[in-house]
mmCIF file of C-alpha atoms in Angstrom:
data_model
loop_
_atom_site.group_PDB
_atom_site.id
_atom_site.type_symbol
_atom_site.label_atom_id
_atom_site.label_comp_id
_atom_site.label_asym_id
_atom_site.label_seq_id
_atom_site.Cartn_x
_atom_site.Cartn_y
_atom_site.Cartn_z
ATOM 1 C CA UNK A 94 -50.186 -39.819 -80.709
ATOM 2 C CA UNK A 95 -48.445 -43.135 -80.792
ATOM 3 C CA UNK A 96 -45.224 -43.457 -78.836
ATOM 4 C CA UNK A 97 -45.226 -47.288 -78.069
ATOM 5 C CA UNK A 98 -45.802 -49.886 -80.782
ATOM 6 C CA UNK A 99 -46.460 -53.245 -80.232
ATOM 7 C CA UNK A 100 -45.765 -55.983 -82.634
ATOM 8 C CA UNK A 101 -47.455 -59.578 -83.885
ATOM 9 C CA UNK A 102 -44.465 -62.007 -84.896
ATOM 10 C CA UNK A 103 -45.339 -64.743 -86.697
ATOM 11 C CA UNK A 104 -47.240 -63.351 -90.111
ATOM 12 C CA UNK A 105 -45.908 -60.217 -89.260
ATOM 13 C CA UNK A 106 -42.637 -59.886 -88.835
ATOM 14 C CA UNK A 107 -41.196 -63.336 -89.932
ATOM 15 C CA UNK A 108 -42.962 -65.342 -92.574
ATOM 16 C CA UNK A 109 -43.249 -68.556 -90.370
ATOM 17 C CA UNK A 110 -45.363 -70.585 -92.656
ATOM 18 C CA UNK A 111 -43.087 -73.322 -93.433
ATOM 19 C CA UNK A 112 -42.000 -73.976 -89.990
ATOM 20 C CA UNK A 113 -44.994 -73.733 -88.363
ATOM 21 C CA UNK A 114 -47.183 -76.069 -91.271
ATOM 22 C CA UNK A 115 -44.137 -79.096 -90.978
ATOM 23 C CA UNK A 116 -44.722 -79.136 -87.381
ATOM 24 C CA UNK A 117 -48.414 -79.521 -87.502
ATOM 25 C CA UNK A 118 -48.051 -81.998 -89.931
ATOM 26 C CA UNK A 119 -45.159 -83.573 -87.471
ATOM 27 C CA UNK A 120 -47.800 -83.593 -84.831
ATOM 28 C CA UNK A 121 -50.879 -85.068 -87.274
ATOM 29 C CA UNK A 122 -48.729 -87.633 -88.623
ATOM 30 C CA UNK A 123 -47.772 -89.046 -84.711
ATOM 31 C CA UNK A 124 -51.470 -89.143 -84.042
ATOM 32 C CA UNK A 125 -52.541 -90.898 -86.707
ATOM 33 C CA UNK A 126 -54.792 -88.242 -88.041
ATOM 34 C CA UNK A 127 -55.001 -87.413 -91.731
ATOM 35 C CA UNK A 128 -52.952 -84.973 -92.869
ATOM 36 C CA UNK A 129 -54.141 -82.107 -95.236
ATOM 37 C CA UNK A 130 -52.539 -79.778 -97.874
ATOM 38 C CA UNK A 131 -50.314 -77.414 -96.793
ATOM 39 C CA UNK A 132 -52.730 -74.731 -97.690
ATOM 40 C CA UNK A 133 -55.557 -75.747 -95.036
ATOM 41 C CA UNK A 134 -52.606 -75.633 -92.486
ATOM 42 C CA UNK A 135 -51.848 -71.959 -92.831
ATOM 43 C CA UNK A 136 -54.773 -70.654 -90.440
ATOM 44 C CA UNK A 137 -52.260 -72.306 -87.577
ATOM 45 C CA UNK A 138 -50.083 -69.017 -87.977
ATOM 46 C CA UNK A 139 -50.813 -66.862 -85.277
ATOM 47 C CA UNK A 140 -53.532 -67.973 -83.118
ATOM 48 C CA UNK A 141 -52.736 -70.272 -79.808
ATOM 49 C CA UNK A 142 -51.902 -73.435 -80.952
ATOM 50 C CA UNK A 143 -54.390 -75.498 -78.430
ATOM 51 C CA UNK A 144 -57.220 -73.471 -80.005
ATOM 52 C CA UNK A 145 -56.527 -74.320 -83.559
ATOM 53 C CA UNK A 146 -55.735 -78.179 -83.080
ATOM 54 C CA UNK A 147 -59.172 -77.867 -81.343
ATOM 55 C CA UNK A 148 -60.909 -75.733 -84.000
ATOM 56 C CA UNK A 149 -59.686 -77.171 -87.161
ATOM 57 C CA UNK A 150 -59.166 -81.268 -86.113
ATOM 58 C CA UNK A 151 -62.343 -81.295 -83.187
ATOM 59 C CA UNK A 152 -59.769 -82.326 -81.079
ATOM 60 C CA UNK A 153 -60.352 -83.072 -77.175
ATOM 61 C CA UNK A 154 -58.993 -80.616 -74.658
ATOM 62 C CA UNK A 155 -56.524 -83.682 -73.617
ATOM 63 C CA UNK A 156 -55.861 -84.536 -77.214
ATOM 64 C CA UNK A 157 -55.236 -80.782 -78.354
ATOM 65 C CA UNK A 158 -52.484 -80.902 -75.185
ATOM 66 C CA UNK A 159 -51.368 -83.753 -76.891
ATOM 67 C CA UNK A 160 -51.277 -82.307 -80.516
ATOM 68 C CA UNK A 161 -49.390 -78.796 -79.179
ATOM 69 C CA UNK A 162 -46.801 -81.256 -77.488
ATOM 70 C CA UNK A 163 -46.150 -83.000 -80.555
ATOM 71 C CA UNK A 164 -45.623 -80.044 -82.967
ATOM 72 C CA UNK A 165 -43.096 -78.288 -79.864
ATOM 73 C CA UNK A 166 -41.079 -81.526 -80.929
ATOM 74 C CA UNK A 167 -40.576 -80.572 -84.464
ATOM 75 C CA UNK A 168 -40.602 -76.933 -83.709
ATOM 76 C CA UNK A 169 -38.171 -76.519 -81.045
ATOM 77 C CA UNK A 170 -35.558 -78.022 -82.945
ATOM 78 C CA UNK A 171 -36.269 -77.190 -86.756
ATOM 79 C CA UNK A 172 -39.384 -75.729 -87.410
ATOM 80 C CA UNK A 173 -38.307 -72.570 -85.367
ATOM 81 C CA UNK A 174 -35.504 -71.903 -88.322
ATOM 82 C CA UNK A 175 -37.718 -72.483 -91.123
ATOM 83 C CA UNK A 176 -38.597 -69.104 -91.176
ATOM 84 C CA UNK A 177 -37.544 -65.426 -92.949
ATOM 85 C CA UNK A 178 -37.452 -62.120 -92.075
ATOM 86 C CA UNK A 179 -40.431 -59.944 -94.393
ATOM 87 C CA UNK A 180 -37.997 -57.455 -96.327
ATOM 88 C CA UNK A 181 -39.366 -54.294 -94.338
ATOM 89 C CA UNK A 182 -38.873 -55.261 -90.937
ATOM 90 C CA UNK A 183 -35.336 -54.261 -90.389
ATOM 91 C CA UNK A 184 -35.827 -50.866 -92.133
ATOM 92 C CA UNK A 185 -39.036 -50.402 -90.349
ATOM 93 C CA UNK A 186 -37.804 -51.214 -87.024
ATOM 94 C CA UNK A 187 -34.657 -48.622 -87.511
ATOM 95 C CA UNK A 188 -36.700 -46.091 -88.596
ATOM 96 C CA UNK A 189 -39.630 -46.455 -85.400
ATOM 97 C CA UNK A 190 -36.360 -46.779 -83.022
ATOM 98 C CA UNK A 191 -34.536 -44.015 -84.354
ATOM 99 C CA UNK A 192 -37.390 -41.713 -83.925
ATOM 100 C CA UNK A 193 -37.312 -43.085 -80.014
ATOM 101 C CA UNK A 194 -40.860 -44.989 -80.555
ATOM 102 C CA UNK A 195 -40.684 -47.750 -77.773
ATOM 103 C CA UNK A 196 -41.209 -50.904 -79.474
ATOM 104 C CA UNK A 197 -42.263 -53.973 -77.975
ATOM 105 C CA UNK A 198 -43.041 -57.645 -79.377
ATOM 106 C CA UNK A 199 -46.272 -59.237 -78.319
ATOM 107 C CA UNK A 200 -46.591 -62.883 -79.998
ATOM 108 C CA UNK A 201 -48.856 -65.963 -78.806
ATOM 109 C CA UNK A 202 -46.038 -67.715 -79.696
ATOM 110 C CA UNK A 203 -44.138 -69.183 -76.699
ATOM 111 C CA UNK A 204 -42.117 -66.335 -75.212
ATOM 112 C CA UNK A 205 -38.981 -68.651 -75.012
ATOM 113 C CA UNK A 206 -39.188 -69.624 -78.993
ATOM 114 C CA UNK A 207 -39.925 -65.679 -79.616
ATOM 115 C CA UNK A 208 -36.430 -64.622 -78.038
ATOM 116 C CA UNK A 209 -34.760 -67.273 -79.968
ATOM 117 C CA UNK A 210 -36.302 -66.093 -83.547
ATOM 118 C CA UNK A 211 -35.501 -62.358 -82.618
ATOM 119 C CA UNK A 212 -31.637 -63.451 -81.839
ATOM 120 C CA UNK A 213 -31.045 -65.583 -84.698
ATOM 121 C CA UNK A 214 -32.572 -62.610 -87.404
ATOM 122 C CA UNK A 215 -30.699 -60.150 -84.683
ATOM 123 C CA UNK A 216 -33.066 -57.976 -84.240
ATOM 124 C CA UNK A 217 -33.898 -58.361 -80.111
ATOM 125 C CA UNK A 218 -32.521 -55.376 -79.935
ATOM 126 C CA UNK A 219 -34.642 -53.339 -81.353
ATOM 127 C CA UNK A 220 -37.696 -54.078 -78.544
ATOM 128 C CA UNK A 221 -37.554 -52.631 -74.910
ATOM 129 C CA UNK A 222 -40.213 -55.570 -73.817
ATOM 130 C CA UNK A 223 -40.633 -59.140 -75.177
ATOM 131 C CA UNK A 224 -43.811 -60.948 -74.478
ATOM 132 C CA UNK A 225 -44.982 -64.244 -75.375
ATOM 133 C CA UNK A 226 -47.141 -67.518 -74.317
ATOM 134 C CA UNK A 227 -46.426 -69.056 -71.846
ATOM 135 C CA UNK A 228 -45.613 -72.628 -72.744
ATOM 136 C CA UNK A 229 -48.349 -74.723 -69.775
ATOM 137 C CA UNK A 230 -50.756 -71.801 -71.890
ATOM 138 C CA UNK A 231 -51.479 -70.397 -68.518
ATOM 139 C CA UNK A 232 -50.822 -67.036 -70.740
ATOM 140 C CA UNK A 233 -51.950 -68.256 -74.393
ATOM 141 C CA UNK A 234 -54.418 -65.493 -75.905
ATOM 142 C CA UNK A 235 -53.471 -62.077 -77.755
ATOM 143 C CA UNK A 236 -55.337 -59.983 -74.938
ATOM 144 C CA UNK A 237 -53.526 -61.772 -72.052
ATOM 145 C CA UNK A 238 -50.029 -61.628 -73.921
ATOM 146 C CA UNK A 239 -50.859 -57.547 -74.301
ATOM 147 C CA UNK A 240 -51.812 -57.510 -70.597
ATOM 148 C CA UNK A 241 -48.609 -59.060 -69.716
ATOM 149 C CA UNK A 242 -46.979 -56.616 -72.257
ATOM 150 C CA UNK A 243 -48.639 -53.307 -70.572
ATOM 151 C CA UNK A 244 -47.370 -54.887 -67.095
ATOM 152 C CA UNK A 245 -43.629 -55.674 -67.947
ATOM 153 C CA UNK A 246 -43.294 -52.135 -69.802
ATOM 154 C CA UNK A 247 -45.606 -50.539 -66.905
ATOM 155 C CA UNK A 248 -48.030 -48.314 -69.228
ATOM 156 C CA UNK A 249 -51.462 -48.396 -67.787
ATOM 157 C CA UNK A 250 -52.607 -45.388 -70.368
ATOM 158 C CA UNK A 251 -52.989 -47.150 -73.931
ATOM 159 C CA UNK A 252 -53.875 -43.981 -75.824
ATOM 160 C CA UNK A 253 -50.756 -43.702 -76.906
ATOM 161 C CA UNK A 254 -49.993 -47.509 -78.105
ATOM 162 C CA UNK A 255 -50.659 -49.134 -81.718
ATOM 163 C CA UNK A 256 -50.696 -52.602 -82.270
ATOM 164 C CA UNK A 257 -49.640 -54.554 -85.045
ATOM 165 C CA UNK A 258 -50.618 -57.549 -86.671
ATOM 166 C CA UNK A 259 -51.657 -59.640 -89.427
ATOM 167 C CA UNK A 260 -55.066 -61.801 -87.936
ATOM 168 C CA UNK A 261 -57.905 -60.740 -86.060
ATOM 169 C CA UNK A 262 -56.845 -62.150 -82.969
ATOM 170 C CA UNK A 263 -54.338 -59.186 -82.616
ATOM 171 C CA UNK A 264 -56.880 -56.433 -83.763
ATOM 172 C CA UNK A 265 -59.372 -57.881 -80.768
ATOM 173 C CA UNK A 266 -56.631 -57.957 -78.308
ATOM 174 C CA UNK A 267 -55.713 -54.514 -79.060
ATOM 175 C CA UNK A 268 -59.560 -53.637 -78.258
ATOM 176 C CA UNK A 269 -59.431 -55.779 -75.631
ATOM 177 C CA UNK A 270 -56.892 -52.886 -73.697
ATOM 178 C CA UNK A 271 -58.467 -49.898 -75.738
ATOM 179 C CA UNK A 272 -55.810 -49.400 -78.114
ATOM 180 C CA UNK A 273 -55.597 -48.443 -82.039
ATOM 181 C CA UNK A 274 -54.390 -51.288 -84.173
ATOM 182 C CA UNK A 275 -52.583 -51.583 -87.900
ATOM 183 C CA UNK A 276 -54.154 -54.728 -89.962
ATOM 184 C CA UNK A 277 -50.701 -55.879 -92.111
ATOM 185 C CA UNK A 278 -51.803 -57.566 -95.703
ATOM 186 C CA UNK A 279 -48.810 -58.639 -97.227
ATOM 187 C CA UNK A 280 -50.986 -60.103 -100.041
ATOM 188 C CA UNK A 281 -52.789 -62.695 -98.333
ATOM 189 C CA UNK A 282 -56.294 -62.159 -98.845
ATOM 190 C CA UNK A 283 -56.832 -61.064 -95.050
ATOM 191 C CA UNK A 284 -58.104 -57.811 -95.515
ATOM 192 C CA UNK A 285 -62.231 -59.288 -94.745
ATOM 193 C CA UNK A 286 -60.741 -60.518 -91.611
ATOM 194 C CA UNK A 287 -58.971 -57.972 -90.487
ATOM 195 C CA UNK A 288 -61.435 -54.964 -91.301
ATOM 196 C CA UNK A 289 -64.758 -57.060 -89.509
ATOM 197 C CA UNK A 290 -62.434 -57.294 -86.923
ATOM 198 C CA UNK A 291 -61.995 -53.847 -86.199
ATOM 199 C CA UNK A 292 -58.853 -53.031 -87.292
ATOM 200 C CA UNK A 293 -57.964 -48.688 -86.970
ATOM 201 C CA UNK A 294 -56.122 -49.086 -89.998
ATOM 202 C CA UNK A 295 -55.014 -51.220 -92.935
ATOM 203 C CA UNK A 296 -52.099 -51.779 -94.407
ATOM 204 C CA UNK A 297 -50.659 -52.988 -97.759
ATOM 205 C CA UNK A 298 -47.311 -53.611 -96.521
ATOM 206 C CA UNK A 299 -44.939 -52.754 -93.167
ATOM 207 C CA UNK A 300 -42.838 -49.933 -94.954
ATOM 208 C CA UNK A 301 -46.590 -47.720 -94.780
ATOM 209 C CA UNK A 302 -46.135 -47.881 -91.034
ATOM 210 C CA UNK A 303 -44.024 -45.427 -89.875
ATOM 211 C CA UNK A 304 -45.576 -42.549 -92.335
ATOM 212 C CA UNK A 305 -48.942 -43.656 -90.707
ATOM 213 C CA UNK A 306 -47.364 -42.988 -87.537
ATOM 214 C CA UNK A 307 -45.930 -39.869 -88.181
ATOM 215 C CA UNK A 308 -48.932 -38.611 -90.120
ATOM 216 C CA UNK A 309 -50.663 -39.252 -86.842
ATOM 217 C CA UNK A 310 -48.390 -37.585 -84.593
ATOM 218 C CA UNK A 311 -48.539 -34.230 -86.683
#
């Protein structure tokens, strides 16, 4: 049933939170605006950057350019390290590629950060197809980076595809191109999200994933 999975990064794979919350906070603090606890920040992790500076400060379109500039400052040279692999994701992705699934990475995260994460926790290897943003955000949301995904890997029948992800941005892509999706946890209180979003399935943790899929391929 599922032969090609597709896979969220940040939230998902790598547990960006750090990194990505110090370089909002970079770009607050050089625009003067008040900066709030590190808690408030973490609804930054995963969706397009422009639409979160605009959603969560009622920023301008100019001034939420501005914002997404700043925090590639702080990102690009530190933030992007401050970051860990979740402990299933190497075990996970072994299993899915040993079993010849064809994996591929589908982030709203800048495609040119994304390939630099996946080769410093050396695991690029593991995905056929990388897709990202693209950094002008010509290519920003989840549905657009899974259209680009579809394109590069040049699968026009989704029936067969899962997509995987830990906000509701990736469940609605994956609806967006009529494919199932996996809802990741991870403890976070997302499951409300996640469900009213449509999500196929839920999961507790990554390590459920390839039972699901093999369940489903019986």
């Amino acid at each position: 049933m599922y032969q090609t999975i597709l896979f969220d990064l940040d939230g998902t794979l790598t547990d960006s939170s750090l990194g990505i919350t110090n370089s909002v906070r970079f770009a607050l603090e050089k625009m003067d605006i008040p900066v709030p606890a590190r808690e408030e920040l973490l609804p930054f992790i995963g969706p397009p950057l422009k639409e979160s500076f605009s959603k969560y400060f009622h920023l301008s379109d100019q001034d939420s350019q501005r914002a997404v500039a700043f925090y590639r400052q702080y990102f690009s040279k530190i933030g992007l390290f401050e970051n860990q692999l979740y402990p299933d994701v190497i075990p996970v992705l072994s299993d899915l590629s040993a079993s010849g699934k064809k994996l591929i990475l589908a982030t709203s995260k800048p495609q040119i950060f994304a390939v630099q994460i996946l080769e410093h926790f050396q695991i690029k290897d593991f995905f056929q197809v990388i897709a990202g943003a693209t950094l002008d955000g010509q290519r920003s949301t989840k549905a657009d980076v899974i259209q680009h995904a579809l394109e590069m890997a040049q699968i026009s029948d989704t029936s067969q595809c899962l997509m995987v992800g830990d906000r509701k941005h990736d469940i609605e892509g994956a609806k967006a191109h009529l494919m199932d999706s996996a809802g990741v946890l991870y403890g976070k209180k997302k499951k409300k999200e996640l469900v009213d979003a449509g999500a196929t399935y839920i999961l507790d943790k990554l390590a459920d994933l390839p039972s699901l899929i093999e369940t489903k391929n019986d």
